Amino acid sequence: MDLHAEKILILDFGSQYTQLIARRVRELGVYCEIHRPDLPAADIRRFAPRGIILSGGPASVEAEGSPRCDPFVFDAGVPVLGICYGLQLISKLLGGRIDRGAHREFGNAEVEVLAARGPFSEFRPGDRVQVWMSHGDRVEELPPGFEAIGRSGNSPFAAAAHQSKPFYGFQFHPEVVHTPQGKAMLRAFLFNDCKVTGSWTMKGFIDEAVATIRRQVGEQGRVICALSGGVDSSVAALLLHRAIGPRLQCIFVDNGVLRQGERAQVEALFVDRFHVPLKTVDARARFLEKLAGVTDPEKKRKIIGREFIAVFEEASRDIQDAEFLAQGTLYPDVIESVSYKGPSVTIKSHHNVGGLPEQMKLKLVEPLRELFKDEVRALGRELGLPEEMVSRQPFPGPGLAIRVLGEVTEARLDLVRRADAIVQEEIRAAGLYKELWQAFAVLLPVQSVGVMGDERTYESTCVLRAVTSVDGMTADWARLPYPVLERISTRITNEVRGINRVAYDVSSKPPATIEWE
Ligand code: XMP
């Protein structure tokens, strides 16, 4: 079956929730893509969507230069759902009237269902549903042919529909969790109006991806893949292995800034269990030599990035006739470039293997480019990746080097590695691992006085960092139970000689970042 036969097109007007719309649609088993708001008619035709969703956005449709969609959207012969800015745009383009800024609304609201049609078809007139509002402008007059199907205290047209065509608009956000029945609304729109069947599953994706990889790589082609031990590269490798077997060659670089047992874990899993051709390069000495004396975080990142490319290139030289390089690029990286957004500043440079393909003249294979992180995890499970790998917390490419503040030496790495192993163990033992985005130890370039037995000590300080987050963009410090804090602290100071003090980081992001460097 063609998983991509039923596609939904999402035009992105810059809302912070656009990716959430896409994830909800995918969760309902429907493939969708996010594209620029002004996608031309020819491209829309080529995409052949079963339905179009217009996202929200920060602009006012009344403002000069605010984004517009191609009017073809309304002639494409498919259902259209406008969300927030999307509704205002439908109103503006089809002849309604918008009141700018006069009725700002933010937060929970109650919508009374007036007609059980379209996205409201699972409700009954008179039902009251809780929704999340976040808008500055409001529709004052609907375009000809439209009627209200829902109203709130503040918005007479909280939900609107055309009387005869499948065009709908919401003033609120069905995609966020604060609209508890939002998924039911999207489901009704997709299954009733767009007439999809919900065939997008990771089981089906494997067959399709395997066929695509075989087509791209050909009968003879060989692929090299940099394994990091993280979820993305692990899943990409397993998928490629499924497609081309021994023509995949993985390379794992031990850069000396890995966590305890990481290398052994990767080898056990890929070589012993999955029989994936894997070459491990022990480059620890080389990385540490380059990092000697360096304290600047960005310099550390650059050195590790550069050295990785050099080591990887050398290691792949003796792999005969490899033409392809696999990368675990995910969908959010792909859409970064299509969204309607202002320029964002780089706080930290997060390039890990950037630069590899250009330098090595290899063609890229990116089998995960259509997937969100949660889909990659589901795919990993389908491919038999053990749960502890599938649900692994993110670990930065520059590794422990950016968790050893100040100079990176073998001795200091050893301290943070041992402290971190205790953190991992205790967080897992407390059943908190999956709830947390990340939990780890940081070694400060600070010594303080302590007492052990009757002896005065003057040793290093370690910080415990544990955060909750949805996507790493913002984060909150985790309210870890005191007994867990106590166990971690006691164990670190008892078991890691050289650390006599443990502090807990109670900063959220912003203004702090998750990592300390
Ligand atoms: P920050 O510290 O910027 O981190 O709040 C956000 C997320 O990104 C990870 N991170 C990195 N990942 N290379 C990576 O691959 C890096 O240089 C890097 N720096 C931070 C961090 O662990 C968190 O999940």
mmCIF file with all atom_site columns, N, CA and C in Angstrom, residues 259-285:
data_model
loop_
_atom_site.group_PDB
_atom_site.id
_atom_site.type_symbol
_atom_site.label_atom_id
_atom_site.label_alt_id
_atom_site.label_comp_id
_atom_site.label_asym_id
_atom_site.label_entity_id
_atom_site.label_seq_id
_atom_site.pdbx_PDB_ins_code
_atom_site.Cartn_x
_atom_site.Cartn_y
_atom_site.Cartn_z
_atom_site.occupancy
_atom_site.B_iso_or_equiv
_atom_site.pdbx_formal_charge
_atom_site.auth_seq_id
_atom_site.auth_comp_id
_atom_site.auth_asym_id
_atom_site.auth_atom_id
_atom_site.pdbx_PDB_model_num
ATOM 1  N N  . ARG A 1 259 ? 30.226 8.451  27.728 1.00 0.00 ? 259 ARG A N  1
ATOM 2  C CA . ARG A 1 259 ? 29.871 8.064  29.084 1.00 0.00 ? 259 ARG A CA 1
ATOM 3  C C  . ARG A 1 259 ? 30.331 6.641  29.384 1.00 0.00 ? 259 ARG A C  1
ATOM 4  N N  . GLN A 1 260 ? 30.213 6.291  30.648 1.00 0.00 ? 260 GLN A N  1
ATOM 5  C CA . GLN A 1 260 ? 30.678 4.977  31.064 1.00 0.00 ? 260 GLN A CA 1
ATOM 6  C C  . GLN A 1 260 ? 29.929 3.865  30.318 1.00 0.00 ? 260 GLN A C  1
ATOM 7  N N  . GLY A 1 261 ? 30.678 2.945  29.764 1.00 0.00 ? 261 GLY A N  1
ATOM 8  C CA . GLY A 1 261 ? 30.082 1.762  29.145 1.00 0.00 ? 261 GLY A CA 1
ATOM 9  C C  . GLY A 1 261 ? 29.434 1.980  27.789 1.00 0.00 ? 261 GLY A C  1
ATOM 10 N N  . GLU A 1 262 ? 29.529 3.188  27.242 1.00 0.00 ? 262 GLU A N  1
ATOM 11 C CA . GLU A 1 262 ? 28.801 3.501  26.023 1.00 0.00 ? 262 GLU A CA 1
ATOM 12 C C  . GLU A 1 262 ? 29.311 2.690  24.822 1.00 0.00 ? 262 GLU A C  1
ATOM 13 N N  . ARG A 1 263 ? 30.619 2.636  24.710 1.00 0.00 ? 263 ARG A N  1
ATOM 14 C CA . ARG A 1 263 ? 31.208 1.936  23.577 1.00 0.00 ? 263 ARG A CA 1
ATOM 15 C C  . ARG A 1 263 ? 30.868 0.446  23.616 1.00 0.00 ? 263 ARG A C  1
ATOM 16 N N  . ALA A 1 264 ? 30.978 -0.139 24.803 1.00 0.00 ? 264 ALA A N  1
ATOM 17 C CA . ALA A 1 264 ? 30.679 -1.566 24.943 1.00 0.00 ? 264 ALA A CA 1
ATOM 18 C C  . ALA A 1 264 ? 29.213 -1.841 24.608 1.00 0.00 ? 264 ALA A C  1
ATOM 19 N N  . GLN A 1 265 ? 28.356 -0.918 25.003 1.00 0.00 ? 265 GLN A N  1
ATOM 20 C CA . GLN A 1 265 ? 26.933 -1.095 24.767 1.00 0.00 ? 265 GLN A CA 1
ATOM 21 C C  . GLN A 1 265 ? 26.616 -1.091 23.270 1.00 0.00 ? 265 GLN A C  1
ATOM 22 N N  . VAL A 1 266 ? 27.230 -0.140 22.567 1.00 0.00 ? 266 VAL A N  1
ATOM 23 C CA . VAL A 1 266 ? 27.000 -0.042 21.121 1.00 0.00 ? 266 VAL A CA 1
ATOM 24 C C  . VAL A 1 266 ? 27.516 -1.302 20.428 1.00 0.00 ? 266 VAL A C  1
ATOM 25 N N  . GLU A 1 267 ? 28.703 -1.757 20.836 1.00 0.00 ? 267 GLU A N  1
ATOM 26 C CA . GLU A 1 267 ? 29.276 -2.939 20.195 1.00 0.00 ? 267 GLU A CA 1
ATOM 27 C C  . GLU A 1 267 ? 28.428 -4.182 20.468 1.00 0.00 ? 267 GLU A C  1
ATOM 28 N N  . ALA A 1 268 ? 27.987 -4.312 21.712 1.00 0.00 ? 268 ALA A N  1
ATOM 29 C CA . ALA A 1 268 ? 27.182 -5.488 22.056 1.00 0.00 ? 268 ALA A CA 1
ATOM 30 C C  . ALA A 1 268 ? 25.895 -5.510 21.232 1.00 0.00 ? 268 ALA A C  1
ATOM 31 N N  . LEU A 1 269 ? 25.300 -4.357 21.118 1.00 0.00 ? 269 LEU A N  1
ATOM 32 C CA . LEU A 1 269 ? 24.017 -4.295 20.426 1.00 0.00 ? 269 LEU A CA 1
ATOM 33 C C  . LEU A 1 269 ? 24.156 -4.521 18.921 1.00 0.00 ? 269 LEU A C  1
ATOM 34 N N  . PHE A 1 270 ? 25.042 -3.760 18.305 1.00 0.00 ? 270 PHE A N  1
ATOM 35 C CA . PHE A 1 270 ? 25.107 -3.812 16.843 1.00 0.00 ? 270 PHE A CA 1
ATOM 36 C C  . PHE A 1 270 ? 25.851 -5.033 16.313 1.00 0.00 ? 270 PHE A C  1
ATOM 37 N N  . VAL A 1 271 ? 26.955 -5.375 16.951 1.00 0.00 ? 271 VAL A N  1
ATOM 38 C CA . VAL A 1 271 ? 27.727 -6.506 16.438 1.00 0.00 ? 271 VAL A CA 1
ATOM 39 C C  . VAL A 1 271 ? 27.118 -7.822 16.900 1.00 0.00 ? 271 VAL A C  1
ATOM 40 N N  . ASP A 1 272 ? 26.987 -7.981 18.234 1.00 0.00 ? 272 ASP A N  1
ATOM 41 C CA . ASP A 1 272 ? 26.550 -9.273 18.752 1.00 0.00 ? 272 ASP A CA 1
ATOM 42 C C  . ASP A 1 272 ? 25.089 -9.558 18.436 1.00 0.00 ? 272 ASP A C  1
ATOM 43 N N  . ARG A 1 273 ? 24.261 -8.540 18.575 1.00 0.00 ? 273 ARG A N  1
ATOM 44 C CA . ARG A 1 273 ? 22.839 -8.819 18.454 1.00 0.00 ? 273 ARG A CA 1
ATOM 45 C C  . ARG A 1 273 ? 22.317 -8.670 17.025 1.00 0.00 ? 273 ARG A C  1
ATOM 46 N N  . PHE A 1 274 ? 22.704 -7.563 16.372 1.00 0.00 ? 274 PHE A N  1
ATOM 47 C CA . PHE A 1 274 ? 22.141 -7.332 15.040 1.00 0.00 ? 274 PHE A CA 1
ATOM 48 C C  . PHE A 1 274 ? 23.077 -7.706 13.888 1.00 0.00 ? 274 PHE A C  1
ATOM 49 N N  . HIS A 1 275 ? 24.308 -8.075 14.201 1.00 0.00 ? 275 HIS A N  1
ATOM 50 C CA . HIS A 1 275 ? 25.291 -8.470 13.180 1.00 0.00 ? 275 HIS A CA 1
ATOM 51 C C  . HIS A 1 275 ? 25.482 -7.403 12.108 1.00 0.00 ? 275 HIS A C  1
ATOM 52 N N  . VAL A 1 276 ? 25.523 -6.167 12.555 1.00 0.00 ? 276 VAL A N  1
ATOM 53 C CA . VAL A 1 276 ? 25.764 -5.054 11.640 1.00 0.00 ? 276 VAL A CA 1
ATOM 54 C C  . VAL A 1 276 ? 27.279 -4.843 11.541 1.00 0.00 ? 276 VAL A C  1
ATOM 55 N N  . PRO A 1 277 ? 27.811 -4.750 10.318 1.00 0.00 ? 277 PRO A N  1
ATOM 56 C CA . PRO A 1 277 ? 29.257 -4.505 10.198 1.00 0.00 ? 277 PRO A CA 1
ATOM 57 C C  . PRO A 1 277 ? 29.626 -3.190 10.891 1.00 0.00 ? 277 PRO A C  1
ATOM 58 N N  . LEU A 1 278 ? 30.491 -3.285 11.876 1.00 0.00 ? 278 LEU A N  1
ATOM 59 C CA . LEU A 1 278 ? 30.829 -2.095 12.665 1.00 0.00 ? 278 LEU A CA 1
ATOM 60 C C  . LEU A 1 278 ? 32.327 -2.007 12.876 1.00 0.00 ? 278 LEU A C  1
ATOM 61 N N  . LYS A 1 279 ? 32.838 -0.813 12.616 1.00 0.00 ? 279 LYS A N  1
ATOM 62 C CA . LYS A 1 279 ? 34.250 -0.586 12.858 1.00 0.00 ? 279 LYS A CA 1
ATOM 63 C C  . LYS A 1 279 ? 34.348 0.444  13.974 1.00 0.00 ? 279 LYS A C  1
ATOM 64 N N  . THR A 1 280 ? 35.018 0.083  15.065 1.00 0.00 ? 280 THR A N  1
ATOM 65 C CA . THR A 1 280 ? 35.183 1.039  16.161 1.00 0.00 ? 280 THR A CA 1
ATOM 66 C C  . THR A 1 280 ? 36.570 1.660  16.044 1.00 0.00 ? 280 THR A C  1
ATOM 67 N N  . VAL A 1 281 ? 36.625 2.959  16.127 1.00 0.00 ? 281 VAL A N  1
ATOM 68 C CA . VAL A 1 281 ? 37.923 3.625  16.066 1.00 0.00 ? 281 VAL A CA 1
ATOM 69 C C  . VAL A 1 281 ? 38.232 4.195  17.443 1.00 0.00 ? 281 VAL A C  1
ATOM 70 N N  . ASP A 1 282 ? 39.332 3.764  18.009 1.00 0.00 ? 282 ASP A N  1
ATOM 71 C CA . ASP A 1 282 ? 39.725 4.299  19.308 1.00 0.00 ? 282 ASP A CA 1
ATOM 72 C C  . ASP A 1 282 ? 40.546 5.566  19.085 1.00 0.00 ? 282 ASP A C  1
ATOM 73 N N  . ALA A 1 283 ? 39.894 6.712  19.187 1.00 0.00 ? 283 ALA A N  1
ATOM 74 C CA . ALA A 1 283 ? 40.579 7.975  18.920 1.00 0.00 ? 283 ALA A CA 1
ATOM 75 C C  . ALA A 1 283 ? 40.696 8.810  20.188 1.00 0.00 ? 283 ALA A C  1
ATOM 76 N N  . ARG A 1 284 ? 40.610 8.142  21.330 1.00 0.00 ? 284 ARG A N  1
ATOM 77 C CA . ARG A 1 284 ? 40.586 8.876  22.601 1.00 0.00 ? 284 ARG A CA 1
ATOM 78 C C  . ARG A 1 284 ? 41.801 9.784  22.773 1.00 0.00 ? 284 ARG A C  1
ATOM 79 N N  . ALA A 1 285 ? 42.983 9.226  22.546 1.00 0.00 ? 285 ALA A N  1
ATOM 80 C CA . ALA A 1 285 ? 44.206 9.990  22.796 1.00 0.00 ? 285 ALA A CA 1
ATOM 81 C C  . ALA A 1 285 ? 44.246 11.223 21.884 1.00 0.00 ? 285 ALA A C  1
#
